[in-house]
């Protein structure tokens, strides 16, 4: 985790301070109760002096902020309010918030303006620098938020590929999709997209092989059959349904 300001990047070495700032940043502009923060800094532990320990780490965070070349005083950035703390920065000040905003905007544009959607979704992906909330903490909030961000990343990648398929860029996505299908064999949407791209490039037999491999993996690993959408796509490929060539 790092903080960027004035063209500089500041790193936080102390784990508890890093977790504290992460949780506050995830609620930028909103108060976070002391109990929530204690639960994130010491998950599964019942500290007799937890409030004092939290105050001590908050003081360390403020001292760290004071050592950076910021435009505001530490007490104005990390604010104490009614048994809570608040990180007084704009809600869009974090990469996570900007990522989610761009993701939503890109998804909204997908059908009516796929080229623009692709640009917005690419901008969102450029904010991704590694596993979500890496080294941020092991508390429930950090772990659940990281899982949500990782899932949103997958849907963005699906939406970006859909945007390219809408604009006739099938050949451009095949290699990426082949990697994604291998990395995420249970994610049927990637298999569907790869089948469509291969079919449109005149590679019908390969498209059918993708279905067979995906189905075999689901049956062998999870004891499940493919979903309705993937099965219907398989039938459409066999029938060479003209709808498969439609971009919209």
PDB file of N, CA and C in Angstrom, residues 143-226:
ATOM      1  N   UNK A 143     -10.652  -8.391   4.100  1.00  0.00           N
ATOM      2  CA  UNK A 143     -10.722  -9.597   3.277  1.00  0.00           C
ATOM      3  C   UNK A 143     -11.950  -9.591   2.366  1.00  0.00           C
ATOM      4  N   UNK A 144     -13.093  -9.164   2.898  1.00  0.00           N
ATOM      5  CA  UNK A 144     -14.309  -9.151   2.083  1.00  0.00           C
ATOM      6  C   UNK A 144     -14.235  -8.077   0.999  1.00  0.00           C
ATOM      7  N   UNK A 145     -13.647  -6.929   1.325  1.00  0.00           N
ATOM      8  CA  UNK A 145     -13.509  -5.874   0.319  1.00  0.00           C
ATOM      9  C   UNK A 145     -12.550  -6.299  -0.775  1.00  0.00           C
ATOM     10  N   UNK A 146     -11.470  -6.965  -0.397  1.00  0.00           N
ATOM     11  CA  UNK A 146     -10.520  -7.458  -1.398  1.00  0.00           C
ATOM     12  C   UNK A 146     -11.205  -8.449  -2.340  1.00  0.00           C
ATOM     13  N   UNK A 147     -12.016  -9.336  -1.792  1.00  0.00           N
ATOM     14  CA  UNK A 147     -12.731 -10.315  -2.619  1.00  0.00           C
ATOM     15  C   UNK A 147     -13.697  -9.615  -3.570  1.00  0.00           C
ATOM     16  N   UNK A 148     -14.373  -8.589  -3.087  1.00  0.00           N
ATOM     17  CA  UNK A 148     -15.310  -7.843  -3.926  1.00  0.00           C
ATOM     18  C   UNK A 148     -14.581  -7.118  -5.060  1.00  0.00           C
ATOM     19  N   UNK A 149     -13.435  -6.539  -4.755  1.00  0.00           N
ATOM     20  CA  UNK A 149     -12.658  -5.848  -5.788  1.00  0.00           C
ATOM     21  C   UNK A 149     -12.131  -6.837  -6.826  1.00  0.00           C
ATOM     22  N   UNK A 150     -11.673  -8.004  -6.373  1.00  0.00           N
ATOM     23  CA  UNK A 150     -11.181  -9.014  -7.307  1.00  0.00           C
ATOM     24  C   UNK A 150     -12.306  -9.495  -8.226  1.00  0.00           C
ATOM     25  N   UNK A 151     -13.491  -9.674  -7.673  1.00  0.00           N
ATOM     26  CA  UNK A 151     -14.639 -10.088  -8.487  1.00  0.00           C
ATOM     27  C   UNK A 151     -15.014  -8.990  -9.489  1.00  0.00           C
ATOM     28  N   UNK A 152     -14.955  -7.753  -9.049  1.00  0.00           N
ATOM     29  CA  UNK A 152     -15.267  -6.648  -9.975  1.00  0.00           C
ATOM     30  C   UNK A 152     -14.241  -6.585 -11.084  1.00  0.00           C
ATOM     31  N   UNK A 153     -13.001  -6.910 -10.772  1.00  0.00           N
ATOM     32  CA  UNK A 153     -11.968  -6.957 -11.810  1.00  0.00           C
ATOM     33  C   UNK A 153     -12.339  -7.964 -12.888  1.00  0.00           C
ATOM     34  N   UNK A 154     -12.823  -9.136 -12.472  1.00  0.00           N
ATOM     35  CA  UNK A 154     -13.210 -10.152 -13.442  1.00  0.00           C
ATOM     36  C   UNK A 154     -14.352  -9.678 -14.328  1.00  0.00           C
ATOM     37  N   UNK A 155     -15.340  -9.012 -13.743  1.00  0.00           N
ATOM     38  CA  UNK A 155     -16.465  -8.548 -14.545  1.00  0.00           C
ATOM     39  C   UNK A 155     -16.049  -7.430 -15.495  1.00  0.00           C
ATOM     40  N   UNK A 156     -15.079  -6.623 -15.080  1.00  0.00           N
ATOM     41  CA  UNK A 156     -14.562  -5.583 -15.975  1.00  0.00           C
ATOM     42  C   UNK A 156     -13.875  -6.224 -17.172  1.00  0.00           C
ATOM     43  N   UNK A 157     -13.107  -7.256 -16.920  1.00  0.00           N
ATOM     44  CA  UNK A 157     -12.426  -7.926 -18.034  1.00  0.00           C
ATOM     45  C   UNK A 157     -13.442  -8.553 -18.982  1.00  0.00           C
ATOM     46  N   UNK A 158     -14.501  -9.101 -18.423  1.00  0.00           N
ATOM     47  CA  UNK A 158     -15.573  -9.622 -19.269  1.00  0.00           C
ATOM     48  C   UNK A 158     -16.220  -8.509 -20.085  1.00  0.00           C
ATOM     49  N   UNK A 159     -16.506  -7.376 -19.429  1.00  0.00           N
ATOM     50  CA  UNK A 159     -17.148  -6.262 -20.124  1.00  0.00           C
ATOM     51  C   UNK A 159     -16.248  -5.676 -21.205  1.00  0.00           C
ATOM     52  N   UNK A 160     -14.944  -5.603 -20.927  1.00  0.00           N
ATOM     53  CA  UNK A 160     -14.019  -5.061 -21.921  1.00  0.00           C
ATOM     54  C   UNK A 160     -13.977  -5.957 -23.155  1.00  0.00           C
ATOM     55  N   UNK A 161     -13.964  -7.262 -22.949  1.00  0.00           N
ATOM     56  CA  UNK A 161     -13.973  -8.196 -24.083  1.00  0.00           C
ATOM     57  C   UNK A 161     -15.285  -8.076 -24.849  1.00  0.00           C
ATOM     58  N   UNK A 162     -16.387  -7.915 -24.120  1.00  0.00           N
ATOM     59  CA  UNK A 162     -17.679  -7.724 -24.781  1.00  0.00           C
ATOM     60  C   UNK A 162     -17.655  -6.472 -25.652  1.00  0.00           C
ATOM     61  N   UNK A 163     -17.056  -5.406 -25.147  1.00  0.00           N
ATOM     62  CA  UNK A 163     -16.954  -4.169 -25.934  1.00  0.00           C
ATOM     63  C   UNK A 163     -16.171  -4.411 -27.218  1.00  0.00           C
ATOM     64  N   UNK A 164     -15.113  -5.192 -27.142  1.00  0.00           N
ATOM     65  CA  UNK A 164     -14.315  -5.485 -28.335  1.00  0.00           C
ATOM     66  C   UNK A 164     -15.084  -6.380 -29.310  1.00  0.00           C
ATOM     67  N   UNK A 165     -15.849  -7.316 -28.773  1.00  0.00           N
ATOM     68  CA  UNK A 165     -16.666  -8.164 -29.642  1.00  0.00           C
ATOM     69  C   UNK A 165     -17.752  -7.353 -30.340  1.00  0.00           C
ATOM     70  N   UNK A 166     -18.266  -6.339 -29.666  1.00  0.00           N
ATOM     71  CA  UNK A 166     -19.280  -5.470 -30.270  1.00  0.00           C
ATOM     72  C   UNK A 166     -18.707  -4.624 -31.406  1.00  0.00           C
ATOM     73  N   UNK A 167     -17.389  -4.435 -31.404  1.00  0.00           N
ATOM     74  CA  UNK A 167     -16.774  -3.559 -32.410  1.00  0.00           C
ATOM     75  C   UNK A 167     -15.914  -4.340 -33.399  1.00  0.00           C
ATOM     76  N   UNK A 168     -16.175  -5.636 -33.530  1.00  0.00           N
ATOM     77  CA  UNK A 168     -15.518  -6.439 -34.558  1.00  0.00           C
ATOM     78  C   UNK A 168     -14.062  -6.749 -34.317  1.00  0.00           C
ATOM     79  N   UNK A 169     -13.639  -6.806 -33.064  1.00  0.00           N
ATOM     80  CA  UNK A 169     -12.230  -7.053 -32.756  1.00  0.00           C
ATOM     81  C   UNK A 169     -12.023  -8.470 -32.207  1.00  0.00           C
ATOM     82  N   UNK A 170     -12.677  -9.426 -32.838  1.00  0.00           N
ATOM     83  CA  UNK A 170     -12.604 -10.809 -32.366  1.00  0.00           C
ATOM     84  C   UNK A 170     -11.176 -11.341 -32.331  1.00  0.00           C
ATOM     85  N   UNK A 171     -10.429 -11.063 -33.377  1.00  0.00           N
ATOM     86  CA  UNK A 171      -9.060 -11.593 -33.449  1.00  0.00           C
ATOM     87  C   UNK A 171      -8.181 -11.028 -32.337  1.00  0.00           C
ATOM     88  N   UNK A 172      -8.484  -9.838 -31.891  1.00  0.00           N
ATOM     89  CA  UNK A 172      -7.664  -9.190 -30.865  1.00  0.00           C
ATOM     90  C   UNK A 172      -7.830  -9.825 -29.483  1.00  0.00           C
ATOM     91  N   UNK A 173      -8.969 -10.497 -29.264  1.00  0.00           N
ATOM     92  CA  UNK A 173      -9.259 -10.983 -27.908  1.00  0.00           C
ATOM     93  C   UNK A 173      -8.997 -12.479 -27.723  1.00  0.00           C
ATOM     94  N   UNK A 174      -8.754 -13.197 -28.809  1.00  0.00           N
ATOM     95  CA  UNK A 174      -8.642 -14.659 -28.697  1.00  0.00           C
ATOM     96  C   UNK A 174      -7.500 -15.083 -27.767  1.00  0.00           C
ATOM     97  N   UNK A 175      -6.320 -14.518 -27.943  1.00  0.00           N
ATOM     98  CA  UNK A 175      -5.173 -14.928 -27.122  1.00  0.00           C
ATOM     99  C   UNK A 175      -5.422 -14.647 -25.638  1.00  0.00           C
ATOM    100  N   UNK A 176      -5.944 -13.450 -25.339  1.00  0.00           N
ATOM    101  CA  UNK A 176      -6.235 -13.117 -23.941  1.00  0.00           C
ATOM    102  C   UNK A 176      -7.288 -14.063 -23.366  1.00  0.00           C
ATOM    103  N   UNK A 177      -8.308 -14.346 -24.157  1.00  0.00           N
ATOM    104  CA  UNK A 177      -9.370 -15.226 -23.665  1.00  0.00           C
ATOM    105  C   UNK A 177      -8.867 -16.644 -23.431  1.00  0.00           C
ATOM    106  N   UNK A 178      -7.983 -17.106 -24.274  1.00  0.00           N
ATOM    107  CA  UNK A 178      -7.435 -18.451 -24.072  1.00  0.00           C
ATOM    108  C   UNK A 178      -6.702 -18.537 -22.732  1.00  0.00           C
ATOM    109  N   UNK A 179      -5.976 -17.493 -22.385  1.00  0.00           N
ATOM    110  CA  UNK A 179      -5.294 -17.462 -21.088  1.00  0.00           C
ATOM    111  C   UNK A 179      -6.295 -17.388 -19.937  1.00  0.00           C
ATOM    112  N   UNK A 180      -7.335 -16.561 -20.114  1.00  0.00           N
ATOM    113  CA  UNK A 180      -8.326 -16.398 -19.055  1.00  0.00           C
ATOM    114  C   UNK A 180      -9.116 -17.682 -18.816  1.00  0.00           C
ATOM    115  N   UNK A 181      -9.428 -18.404 -19.882  1.00  0.00           N
ATOM    116  CA  UNK A 181     -10.164 -19.662 -19.734  1.00  0.00           C
ATOM    117  C   UNK A 181      -9.325 -20.692 -18.980  1.00  0.00           C
ATOM    118  N   UNK A 182      -8.036 -20.710 -19.233  1.00  0.00           N
ATOM    119  CA  UNK A 182      -7.150 -21.624 -18.502  1.00  0.00           C
ATOM    120  C   UNK A 182      -7.029 -21.215 -17.039  1.00  0.00           C
ATOM    121  N   UNK A 183      -6.897 -19.906 -16.805  1.00  0.00           N
ATOM    122  CA  UNK A 183      -6.726 -19.411 -15.435  1.00  0.00           C
ATOM    123  C   UNK A 183      -8.012 -19.494 -14.623  1.00  0.00           C
ATOM    124  N   UNK A 184      -9.158 -19.375 -15.300  1.00  0.00           N
ATOM    125  CA  UNK A 184     -10.453 -19.372 -14.601  1.00  0.00           C
ATOM    126  C   UNK A 184     -11.411 -20.323 -15.311  1.00  0.00           C
ATOM    127  N   UNK A 185     -11.136 -21.622 -15.253  1.00  0.00           N
ATOM    128  CA  UNK A 185     -11.928 -22.594 -16.026  1.00  0.00           C
ATOM    129  C   UNK A 185     -13.386 -22.665 -15.623  1.00  0.00           C
ATOM    130  N   UNK A 186     -13.703 -22.264 -14.398  1.00  0.00           N
ATOM    131  CA  UNK A 186     -15.093 -22.318 -13.954  1.00  0.00           C
ATOM    132  C   UNK A 186     -15.891 -21.081 -14.280  1.00  0.00           C
ATOM    133  N   UNK A 187     -15.240 -20.088 -14.873  1.00  0.00           N
ATOM    134  CA  UNK A 187     -15.944 -18.847 -15.216  1.00  0.00           C
ATOM    135  C   UNK A 187     -16.471 -18.978 -16.648  1.00  0.00           C
ATOM    136  N   UNK A 188     -17.716 -19.381 -16.763  1.00  0.00           N
ATOM    137  CA  UNK A 188     -18.277 -19.758 -18.054  1.00  0.00           C
ATOM    138  C   UNK A 188     -18.363 -18.591 -19.038  1.00  0.00           C
ATOM    139  N   UNK A 189     -18.458 -17.376 -18.533  1.00  0.00           N
ATOM    140  CA  UNK A 189     -18.565 -16.224 -19.434  1.00  0.00           C
ATOM    141  C   UNK A 189     -17.337 -16.103 -20.324  1.00  0.00           C
ATOM    142  N   UNK A 190     -16.156 -16.372 -19.774  1.00  0.00           N
ATOM    143  CA  UNK A 190     -14.949 -16.323 -20.600  1.00  0.00           C
ATOM    144  C   UNK A 190     -15.000 -17.395 -21.689  1.00  0.00           C
ATOM    145  N   UNK A 191     -15.505 -18.574 -21.344  1.00  0.00           N
ATOM    146  CA  UNK A 191     -15.629 -19.640 -22.341  1.00  0.00           C
ATOM    147  C   UNK A 191     -16.606 -19.231 -23.441  1.00  0.00           C
ATOM    148  N   UNK A 192     -17.713 -18.608 -23.058  1.00  0.00           N
ATOM    149  CA  UNK A 192     -18.684 -18.142 -24.046  1.00  0.00           C
ATOM    150  C   UNK A 192     -18.046 -17.129 -24.998  1.00  0.00           C
ATOM    151  N   UNK A 193     -17.330 -16.190 -24.432  1.00  0.00           N
ATOM    152  CA  UNK A 193     -16.722 -15.144 -25.261  1.00  0.00           C
ATOM    153  C   UNK A 193     -15.678 -15.731 -26.203  1.00  0.00           C
ATOM    154  N   UNK A 194     -14.908 -16.688 -25.707  1.00  0.00           N
ATOM    155  CA  UNK A 194     -13.902 -17.319 -26.563  1.00  0.00           C
ATOM    156  C   UNK A 194     -14.579 -18.101 -27.684  1.00  0.00           C
ATOM    157  N   UNK A 195     -15.648 -18.783 -27.393  1.00  0.00           N
ATOM    158  CA  UNK A 195     -16.372 -19.518 -28.428  1.00  0.00           C
ATOM    159  C   UNK A 195     -16.891 -18.580 -29.512  1.00  0.00           C
ATOM    160  N   UNK A 196     -17.437 -17.443 -29.097  1.00  0.00           N
ATOM    161  CA  UNK A 196     -17.962 -16.472 -30.070  1.00  0.00           C
ATOM    162  C   UNK A 196     -16.831 -15.927 -30.934  1.00  0.00           C
ATOM    163  N   UNK A 197     -15.713 -15.563 -30.298  1.00  0.00           N
ATOM    164  CA  UNK A 197     -14.583 -14.998 -31.050  1.00  0.00           C
ATOM    165  C   UNK A 197     -14.038 -16.013 -32.050  1.00  0.00           C
ATOM    166  N   UNK A 198     -13.864 -17.260 -31.618  1.00  0.00           N
ATOM    167  CA  UNK A 198     -13.360 -18.301 -32.512  1.00  0.00           C
ATOM    168  C   UNK A 198     -14.335 -18.558 -33.661  1.00  0.00           C
ATOM    169  N   UNK A 199     -15.603 -18.631 -33.350  1.00  0.00           N
ATOM    170  CA  UNK A 199     -16.607 -18.886 -34.384  1.00  0.00           C
ATOM    171  C   UNK A 199     -16.585 -17.796 -35.444  1.00  0.00           C
ATOM    172  N   UNK A 200     -16.528 -16.549 -35.009  1.00  0.00           N
ATOM    173  CA  UNK A 200     -16.537 -15.441 -35.961  1.00  0.00           C
ATOM    174  C   UNK A 200     -15.272 -15.408 -36.821  1.00  0.00           C
ATOM    175  N   UNK A 201     -14.223 -16.032 -36.350  1.00  0.00           N
ATOM    176  CA  UNK A 201     -12.980 -16.104 -37.123  1.00  0.00           C
ATOM    177  C   UNK A 201     -12.906 -17.384 -37.963  1.00  0.00           C
ATOM    178  N   UNK A 202     -14.029 -18.073 -38.099  1.00  0.00           N
ATOM    179  CA  UNK A 202     -14.073 -19.278 -38.926  1.00  0.00           C
ATOM    180  C   UNK A 202     -13.487 -20.508 -38.270  1.00  0.00           C
ATOM    181  N   UNK A 203     -13.394 -20.528 -36.949  1.00  0.00           N
ATOM    182  CA  UNK A 203     -12.780 -21.638 -36.226  1.00  0.00           C
ATOM    183  C   UNK A 203     -13.835 -22.361 -35.389  1.00  0.00           C
ATOM    184  N   UNK A 204     -14.850 -22.867 -36.071  1.00  0.00           N
ATOM    185  CA  UNK A 204     -15.991 -23.477 -35.415  1.00  0.00           C
ATOM    186  C   UNK A 204     -15.600 -24.689 -34.573  1.00  0.00           C
ATOM    187  N   UNK A 205     -14.747 -25.540 -35.109  1.00  0.00           N
ATOM    188  CA  UNK A 205     -14.376 -26.750 -34.365  1.00  0.00           C
ATOM    189  C   UNK A 205     -13.650 -26.392 -33.069  1.00  0.00           C
ATOM    190  N   UNK A 206     -12.829 -25.377 -33.094  1.00  0.00           N
ATOM    191  CA  UNK A 206     -12.135 -24.939 -31.880  1.00  0.00           C
ATOM    192  C   UNK A 206     -13.122 -24.372 -30.867  1.00  0.00           C
ATOM    193  N   UNK A 207     -14.127 -23.669 -31.360  1.00  0.00           N
ATOM    194  CA  UNK A 207     -15.155 -23.131 -30.472  1.00  0.00           C
ATOM    195  C   UNK A 207     -15.882 -24.264 -29.753  1.00  0.00           C
ATOM    196  N   UNK A 208     -16.187 -25.325 -30.477  1.00  0.00           N
ATOM    197  CA  UNK A 208     -16.853 -26.477 -29.870  1.00  0.00           C
ATOM    198  C   UNK A 208     -15.945 -27.179 -28.866  1.00  0.00           C
ATOM    199  N   UNK A 209     -14.640 -27.205 -29.152  1.00  0.00           N
ATOM    200  CA  UNK A 209     -13.685 -27.804 -28.214  1.00  0.00           C
ATOM    201  C   UNK A 209     -13.652 -27.032 -26.891  1.00  0.00           C
ATOM    202  N   UNK A 210     -13.790 -25.715 -26.971  1.00  0.00           N
ATOM    203  CA  UNK A 210     -13.814 -24.900 -25.749  1.00  0.00           C
ATOM    204  C   UNK A 210     -14.985 -25.331 -24.877  1.00  0.00           C
ATOM    205  N   UNK A 211     -16.133 -25.527 -25.483  1.00  0.00           N
ATOM    206  CA  UNK A 211     -17.313 -25.979 -24.731  1.00  0.00           C
ATOM    207  C   UNK A 211     -17.048 -27.330 -24.076  1.00  0.00           C
ATOM    208  N   UNK A 212     -16.496 -28.252 -24.828  1.00  0.00           N
ATOM    209  CA  UNK A 212     -16.276 -29.598 -24.306  1.00  0.00           C
ATOM    210  C   UNK A 212     -15.288 -29.581 -23.127  1.00  0.00           C
ATOM    211  N   UNK A 213     -14.229 -28.786 -23.264  1.00  0.00           N
ATOM    212  CA  UNK A 213     -13.232 -28.720 -22.178  1.00  0.00           C
ATOM    213  C   UNK A 213     -13.833 -28.081 -20.929  1.00  0.00           C
ATOM    214  N   UNK A 214     -14.605 -27.034 -21.133  1.00  0.00           N
ATOM    215  CA  UNK A 214     -15.234 -26.361 -19.991  1.00  0.00           C
ATOM    216  C   UNK A 214     -16.216 -27.293 -19.292  1.00  0.00           C
ATOM    217  N   UNK A 215     -17.017 -27.972 -20.063  1.00  0.00           N
ATOM    218  CA  UNK A 215     -17.991 -28.900 -19.483  1.00  0.00           C
ATOM    219  C   UNK A 215     -17.279 -30.026 -18.727  1.00  0.00           C
ATOM    220  N   UNK A 216     -16.214 -30.556 -19.319  1.00  0.00           N
ATOM    221  CA  UNK A 216     -15.478 -31.640 -18.665  1.00  0.00           C
ATOM    222  C   UNK A 216     -14.895 -31.165 -17.343  1.00  0.00           C
ATOM    223  N   UNK A 217     -14.364 -29.961 -17.311  1.00  0.00           N
ATOM    224  CA  UNK A 217     -13.780 -29.436 -16.070  1.00  0.00           C
ATOM    225  C   UNK A 217     -14.856 -29.272 -14.997  1.00  0.00           C
ATOM    226  N   UNK A 218     -15.991 -28.716 -15.372  1.00  0.00           N
ATOM    227  CA  UNK A 218     -17.071 -28.506 -14.408  1.00  0.00           C
ATOM    228  C   UNK A 218     -17.567 -29.831 -13.836  1.00  0.00           C
ATOM    229  N   UNK A 219     -17.711 -30.832 -14.693  1.00  0.00           N
ATOM    230  CA  UNK A 219     -18.187 -32.136 -14.242  1.00  0.00           C
ATOM    231  C   UNK A 219     -17.158 -32.812 -13.343  1.00  0.00           C
ATOM    232  N   UNK A 220     -15.894 -32.796 -13.777  1.00  0.00           N
ATOM    233  CA  UNK A 220     -14.840 -33.488 -13.028  1.00  0.00           C
ATOM    234  C   UNK A 220     -14.502 -32.799 -11.713  1.00  0.00           C
ATOM    235  N   UNK A 221     -14.433 -31.480 -11.730  1.00  0.00           N
ATOM    236  CA  UNK A 221     -13.964 -30.741 -10.549  1.00  0.00           C
ATOM    237  C   UNK A 221     -15.083 -30.347  -9.591  1.00  0.00           C
ATOM    238  N   UNK A 222     -16.247 -30.024 -10.122  1.00  0.00           N
ATOM    239  CA  UNK A 222     -17.328 -29.513  -9.282  1.00  0.00           C
ATOM    240  C   UNK A 222     -18.563 -30.393  -9.265  1.00  0.00           C
ATOM    241  N   UNK A 223     -18.603 -31.387 -10.155  1.00  0.00           N
ATOM    242  CA  UNK A 223     -19.786 -32.220 -10.229  1.00  0.00           C
ATOM    243  C   UNK A 223     -20.993 -31.489 -10.782  1.00  0.00           C
ATOM    244  N   UNK A 224     -20.750 -30.464 -11.607  1.00  0.00           N
ATOM    245  CA  UNK A 224     -21.823 -29.640 -12.160  1.00  0.00           C
ATOM    246  C   UNK A 224     -21.794 -29.697 -13.677  1.00  0.00           C
ATOM    247  N   UNK A 225     -22.934 -29.438 -14.284  1.00  0.00           N
ATOM    248  CA  UNK A 225     -22.983 -29.308 -15.731  1.00  0.00           C
ATOM    249  C   UNK A 225     -22.907 -27.825 -16.083  1.00  0.00           C
ATOM    250  N   UNK A 226     -22.737 -27.528 -17.356  1.00  0.00           N
ATOM    251  CA  UNK A 226     -22.649 -26.139 -17.786  1.00  0.00           C
ATOM    252  C   UNK A 226     -23.987 -25.443 -17.585  1.00  0.00           C
TER     253      UNK A 226
END
